Amino acid sequence: MQYAKQTQEALDRLDQSLARLRNMIKRGDNVNALQFMEEGDLKEKFEELQNMITISSTGNMGARGVQNTGTF
């Protein structure tokens, strides 16, 4: 369950960053919005979540947290 909690927290942080990006775009602050996506907080939050998913898939566990059963 710890993985699910950590993943949800990472998704929440990504969602908050997306809301900030939306506000920048809505204000017409496109230069800062691009920087936010390419180098800033949004990129960091996305990479954090992506790393969590990558690390979880390198183990011997399947998508539902059970050991891979191979071909049926």
mmCIF file of N, CA, C and O in Angstrom, residues 11-52:
data_model
loop_
_atom_site.group_PDB
_atom_site.id
_atom_site.type_symbol
_atom_site.label_atom_id
_atom_site.label_comp_id
_atom_site.label_asym_id
_atom_site.label_seq_id
_atom_site.Cartn_x
_atom_site.Cartn_y
_atom_site.Cartn_z
ATOM 1 N N LEU A 11 1.103 12.130 -7.863
ATOM 2 C CA LEU A 11 0.072 12.589 -8.798
ATOM 3 C C LEU A 11 -0.545 13.902 -8.332
ATOM 4 O O LEU A 11 -0.809 14.795 -9.150
ATOM 5 N N ASP A 12 -0.753 14.036 -7.040
ATOM 6 C CA ASP A 12 -1.301 15.275 -6.496
ATOM 7 C C ASP A 12 -0.353 16.452 -6.735
ATOM 8 O O ASP A 12 -0.782 17.545 -7.108
ATOM 9 N N ARG A 13 0.942 16.217 -6.523
ATOM 10 C CA ARG A 13 1.921 17.283 -6.768
ATOM 11 C C ARG A 13 1.968 17.649 -8.253
ATOM 12 O O ARG A 13 2.065 18.834 -8.607
ATOM 13 N N LEU A 14 1.878 16.655 -9.125
ATOM 14 C CA LEU A 14 1.851 16.922 -10.563
ATOM 15 C C LEU A 14 0.604 17.721 -10.923
ATOM 16 O O LEU A 14 0.673 18.671 -11.708
ATOM 17 N N ASP A 15 -0.516 17.371 -10.337
ATOM 18 C CA ASP A 15 -1.766 18.083 -10.584
ATOM 19 C C ASP A 15 -1.662 19.550 -10.162
ATOM 20 O O ASP A 15 -2.129 20.445 -10.869
ATOM 21 N N GLN A 16 -1.018 19.801 -9.033
ATOM 22 C CA GLN A 16 -0.828 21.181 -8.574
ATOM 23 C C GLN A 16 0.052 21.960 -9.545
ATOM 24 O O GLN A 16 -0.221 23.129 -9.837
ATOM 25 N N SER A 17 1.074 21.319 -10.062
ATOM 26 C CA SER A 17 1.940 21.972 -11.043
ATOM 27 C C SER A 17 1.194 22.252 -12.337
ATOM 28 O O SER A 17 1.381 23.304 -12.957
ATOM 29 N N LEU A 18 0.346 21.333 -12.745
ATOM 30 C CA LEU A 18 -0.459 21.561 -13.953
ATOM 31 C C LEU A 18 -1.419 22.731 -13.760
ATOM 32 O O LEU A 18 -1.652 23.509 -14.691
ATOM 33 N N ALA A 19 -1.957 22.881 -12.563
ATOM 34 C CA ALA A 19 -2.836 24.013 -12.276
ATOM 35 C C ALA A 19 -2.062 25.328 -12.363
ATOM 36 O O ALA A 19 -2.573 26.324 -12.894
ATOM 37 N N ARG A 20 -0.824 25.323 -11.854
ATOM 38 C CA ARG A 20 0.007 26.527 -11.958
ATOM 39 C C ARG A 20 0.295 26.849 -13.418
ATOM 40 O O ARG A 20 0.253 28.010 -13.831
ATOM 41 N N LEU A 21 0.576 25.828 -14.213
ATOM 42 C CA LEU A 21 0.832 26.025 -15.640
ATOM 43 C C LEU A 21 -0.398 26.605 -16.321
ATOM 44 O O LEU A 21 -0.295 27.540 -17.120
ATOM 45 N N ARG A 22 -1.544 26.071 -16.008
ATOM 46 C CA ARG A 22 -2.797 26.576 -16.586
ATOM 47 C C ARG A 22 -2.983 28.052 -16.283
ATOM 48 O O ARG A 22 -3.353 28.843 -17.154
ATOM 49 N N ASN A 23 -2.698 28.441 -15.058
ATOM 50 C CA ASN A 23 -2.838 29.850 -14.676
ATOM 51 C C ASN A 23 -1.860 30.736 -15.432
ATOM 52 O O ASN A 23 -2.220 31.849 -15.843
ATOM 53 N N MET A 24 -0.650 30.267 -15.631
ATOM 54 C CA MET A 24 0.332 31.045 -16.410
ATOM 55 C C MET A 24 -0.155 31.252 -17.836
ATOM 56 O O MET A 24 -0.087 32.358 -18.374
ATOM 57 N N ILE A 25 -0.645 30.186 -18.442
ATOM 58 C CA ILE A 25 -1.130 30.275 -19.823
ATOM 59 C C ILE A 25 -2.352 31.178 -19.894
ATOM 60 O O ILE A 25 -2.474 32.006 -20.804
ATOM 61 N N LYS A 26 -3.233 31.049 -18.925
ATOM 62 C CA LYS A 26 -4.441 31.869 -18.893
ATOM 63 C C LYS A 26 -4.104 33.355 -18.800
ATOM 64 O O LYS A 26 -4.787 34.194 -19.386
ATOM 65 N N ARG A 27 -3.029 33.686 -18.065
ATOM 66 C CA ARG A 27 -2.594 35.079 -17.935
ATOM 67 C C ARG A 27 -1.806 35.553 -19.152
ATOM 68 O O ARG A 27 -1.438 36.718 -19.242
ATOM 69 N N GLY A 28 -1.499 34.644 -20.055
ATOM 70 C CA GLY A 28 -0.722 34.999 -21.241
ATOM 71 C C GLY A 28 0.776 35.019 -20.981
ATOM 72 O O GLY A 28 1.536 35.566 -21.765
ATOM 73 N N ASP A 29 1.206 34.416 -19.898
ATOM 74 C CA ASP A 29 2.617 34.381 -19.513
ATOM 75 C C ASP A 29 3.283 33.164 -20.148
ATOM 76 O O ASP A 29 3.778 32.265 -19.463
ATOM 77 N N ASN A 30 3.303 33.155 -21.473
ATOM 78 C CA ASN A 30 3.752 31.974 -22.208
ATOM 79 C C ASN A 30 5.237 31.690 -22.064
ATOM 80 O O ASN A 30 5.647 30.528 -22.053
ATOM 81 N N VAL A 31 6.048 32.733 -21.953
ATOM 82 C CA VAL A 31 7.497 32.528 -21.823
ATOM 83 C C VAL A 31 7.793 31.765 -20.524
ATOM 84 O O VAL A 31 8.525 30.772 -20.522
ATOM 85 N N ASN A 32 7.220 32.228 -19.423
ATOM 86 C CA ASN A 32 7.432 31.541 -18.157
ATOM 87 C C ASN A 32 6.771 30.174 -18.137
ATOM 88 O O ASN A 32 7.278 29.240 -17.499
ATOM 89 N N ALA A 33 5.642 30.031 -18.830
ATOM 90 C CA ALA A 33 4.972 28.732 -18.898
ATOM 91 C C ALA A 33 5.864 27.709 -19.604
ATOM 92 O O ALA A 33 5.977 26.567 -19.155
ATOM 93 N N LEU A 34 6.493 28.118 -20.685
ATOM 94 C CA LEU A 34 7.403 27.216 -21.391
ATOM 95 C C LEU A 34 8.594 26.830 -20.513
ATOM 96 O O LEU A 34 8.990 25.660 -20.461
ATOM 97 N N GLN A 35 9.142 27.804 -19.818
ATOM 98 C CA GLN A 35 10.267 27.518 -18.926
ATOM 99 C C GLN A 35 9.824 26.585 -17.795
ATOM 100 O O GLN A 35 10.554 25.667 -17.412
ATOM 101 N N PHE A 36 8.640 26.807 -17.275
ATOM 102 C CA PHE A 36 8.076 25.974 -16.211
ATOM 103 C C PHE A 36 7.939 24.531 -16.669
ATOM 104 O O PHE A 36 8.205 23.598 -15.909
ATOM 105 N N MET A 37 7.546 24.340 -17.933
ATOM 106 C CA MET A 37 7.391 22.987 -18.470
ATOM 107 C C MET A 37 8.725 22.337 -18.784
ATOM 108 O O MET A 37 8.920 21.152 -18.522
ATOM 109 N N GLU A 38 9.640 23.097 -19.368
ATOM 110 C CA GLU A 38 10.876 22.518 -19.880
ATOM 111 C C GLU A 38 11.984 22.406 -18.839
ATOM 112 O O GLU A 38 12.816 21.505 -18.928
ATOM 113 N N GLU A 39 11.997 23.315 -17.856
ATOM 114 C CA GLU A 39 13.112 23.349 -16.913
ATOM 115 C C GLU A 39 12.661 23.444 -15.463
ATOM 116 O O GLU A 39 13.477 23.277 -14.563
ATOM 117 N N GLY A 40 11.418 23.698 -15.229
ATOM 118 C CA GLY A 40 10.968 24.034 -13.890
ATOM 119 C C GLY A 40 10.239 22.927 -13.156
ATOM 120 O O GLY A 40 10.460 21.727 -13.367
ATOM 121 N N ASP A 41 9.354 23.374 -12.310
ATOM 122 C CA ASP A 41 8.640 22.500 -11.379
ATOM 123 C C ASP A 41 7.828 21.414 -12.077
ATOM 124 O O ASP A 41 7.802 20.276 -11.616
ATOM 125 N N LEU A 42 7.183 21.735 -13.169
ATOM 126 C CA LEU A 42 6.369 20.725 -13.859
ATOM 127 C C LEU A 42 7.245 19.578 -14.352
ATOM 128 O O LEU A 42 6.899 18.402 -14.180
ATOM 129 N N LYS A 43 8.378 19.910 -14.924
ATOM 130 C CA LYS A 43 9.297 18.870 -15.401
ATOM 131 C C LYS A 43 9.755 17.998 -14.234
ATOM 132 O O LYS A 43 9.797 16.768 -14.349
ATOM 133 N N GLU A 44 10.079 18.626 -13.106
ATOM 134 C CA GLU A 44 10.536 17.867 -11.935
ATOM 135 C C GLU A 44 9.452 16.925 -11.415
ATOM 136 O O GLU A 44 9.736 15.772 -11.086
ATOM 137 N N LYS A 45 8.223 17.406 -11.343
ATOM 138 C CA LYS A 45 7.127 16.575 -10.830
ATOM 139 C C LYS A 45 6.837 15.407 -11.765
ATOM 140 O O LYS A 45 6.575 14.288 -11.330
ATOM 141 N N PHE A 46 6.890 15.667 -13.062
ATOM 142 C CA PHE A 46 6.669 14.599 -14.036
ATOM 143 C C PHE A 46 7.773 13.544 -13.929
ATOM 144 O O PHE A 46 7.494 12.339 -13.922
ATOM 145 N N GLU A 47 9.029 14.003 -13.840
ATOM 146 C CA GLU A 47 10.141 13.066 -13.740
ATOM 147 C C GLU A 47 10.073 12.246 -12.456
ATOM 148 O O GLU A 47 10.407 11.057 -12.458
ATOM 149 N N GLU A 48 9.638 12.873 -11.375
ATOM 150 C CA GLU A 48 9.486 12.159 -10.109
ATOM 151 C C GLU A 48 8.497 11.001 -10.260
ATOM 152 O O GLU A 48 8.777 9.865 -9.866
ATOM 153 N N LEU A 49 7.355 11.280 -10.852
ATOM 154 C CA LEU A 49 6.345 10.243 -11.057
ATOM 155 C C LEU A 49 6.841 9.187 -12.033
ATOM 156 O O LEU A 49 6.666 7.986 -11.816
ATOM 157 N N GLN A 50 7.478 9.622 -13.089
ATOM 158 C CA GLN A 50 8.010 8.693 -14.081
ATOM 159 C C GLN A 50 9.048 7.763 -13.457
ATOM 160 O O GLN A 50 9.051 6.557 -13.721
ATOM 161 N N ASN A 51 9.911 8.293 -12.598
ATOM 162 C CA ASN A 51 10.911 7.463 -11.917
ATOM 163 C C ASN A 51 10.260 6.448 -11.000
ATOM 164 O O ASN A 51 10.712 5.299 -10.929
ATOM 165 N N MET A 52 9.215 6.848 -10.299
ATOM 166 C CA MET A 52 8.509 5.917 -9.423
ATOM 167 C C MET A 52 7.945 4.753 -10.222
ATOM 168 O O MET A 52 8.045 3.593 -9.820
#
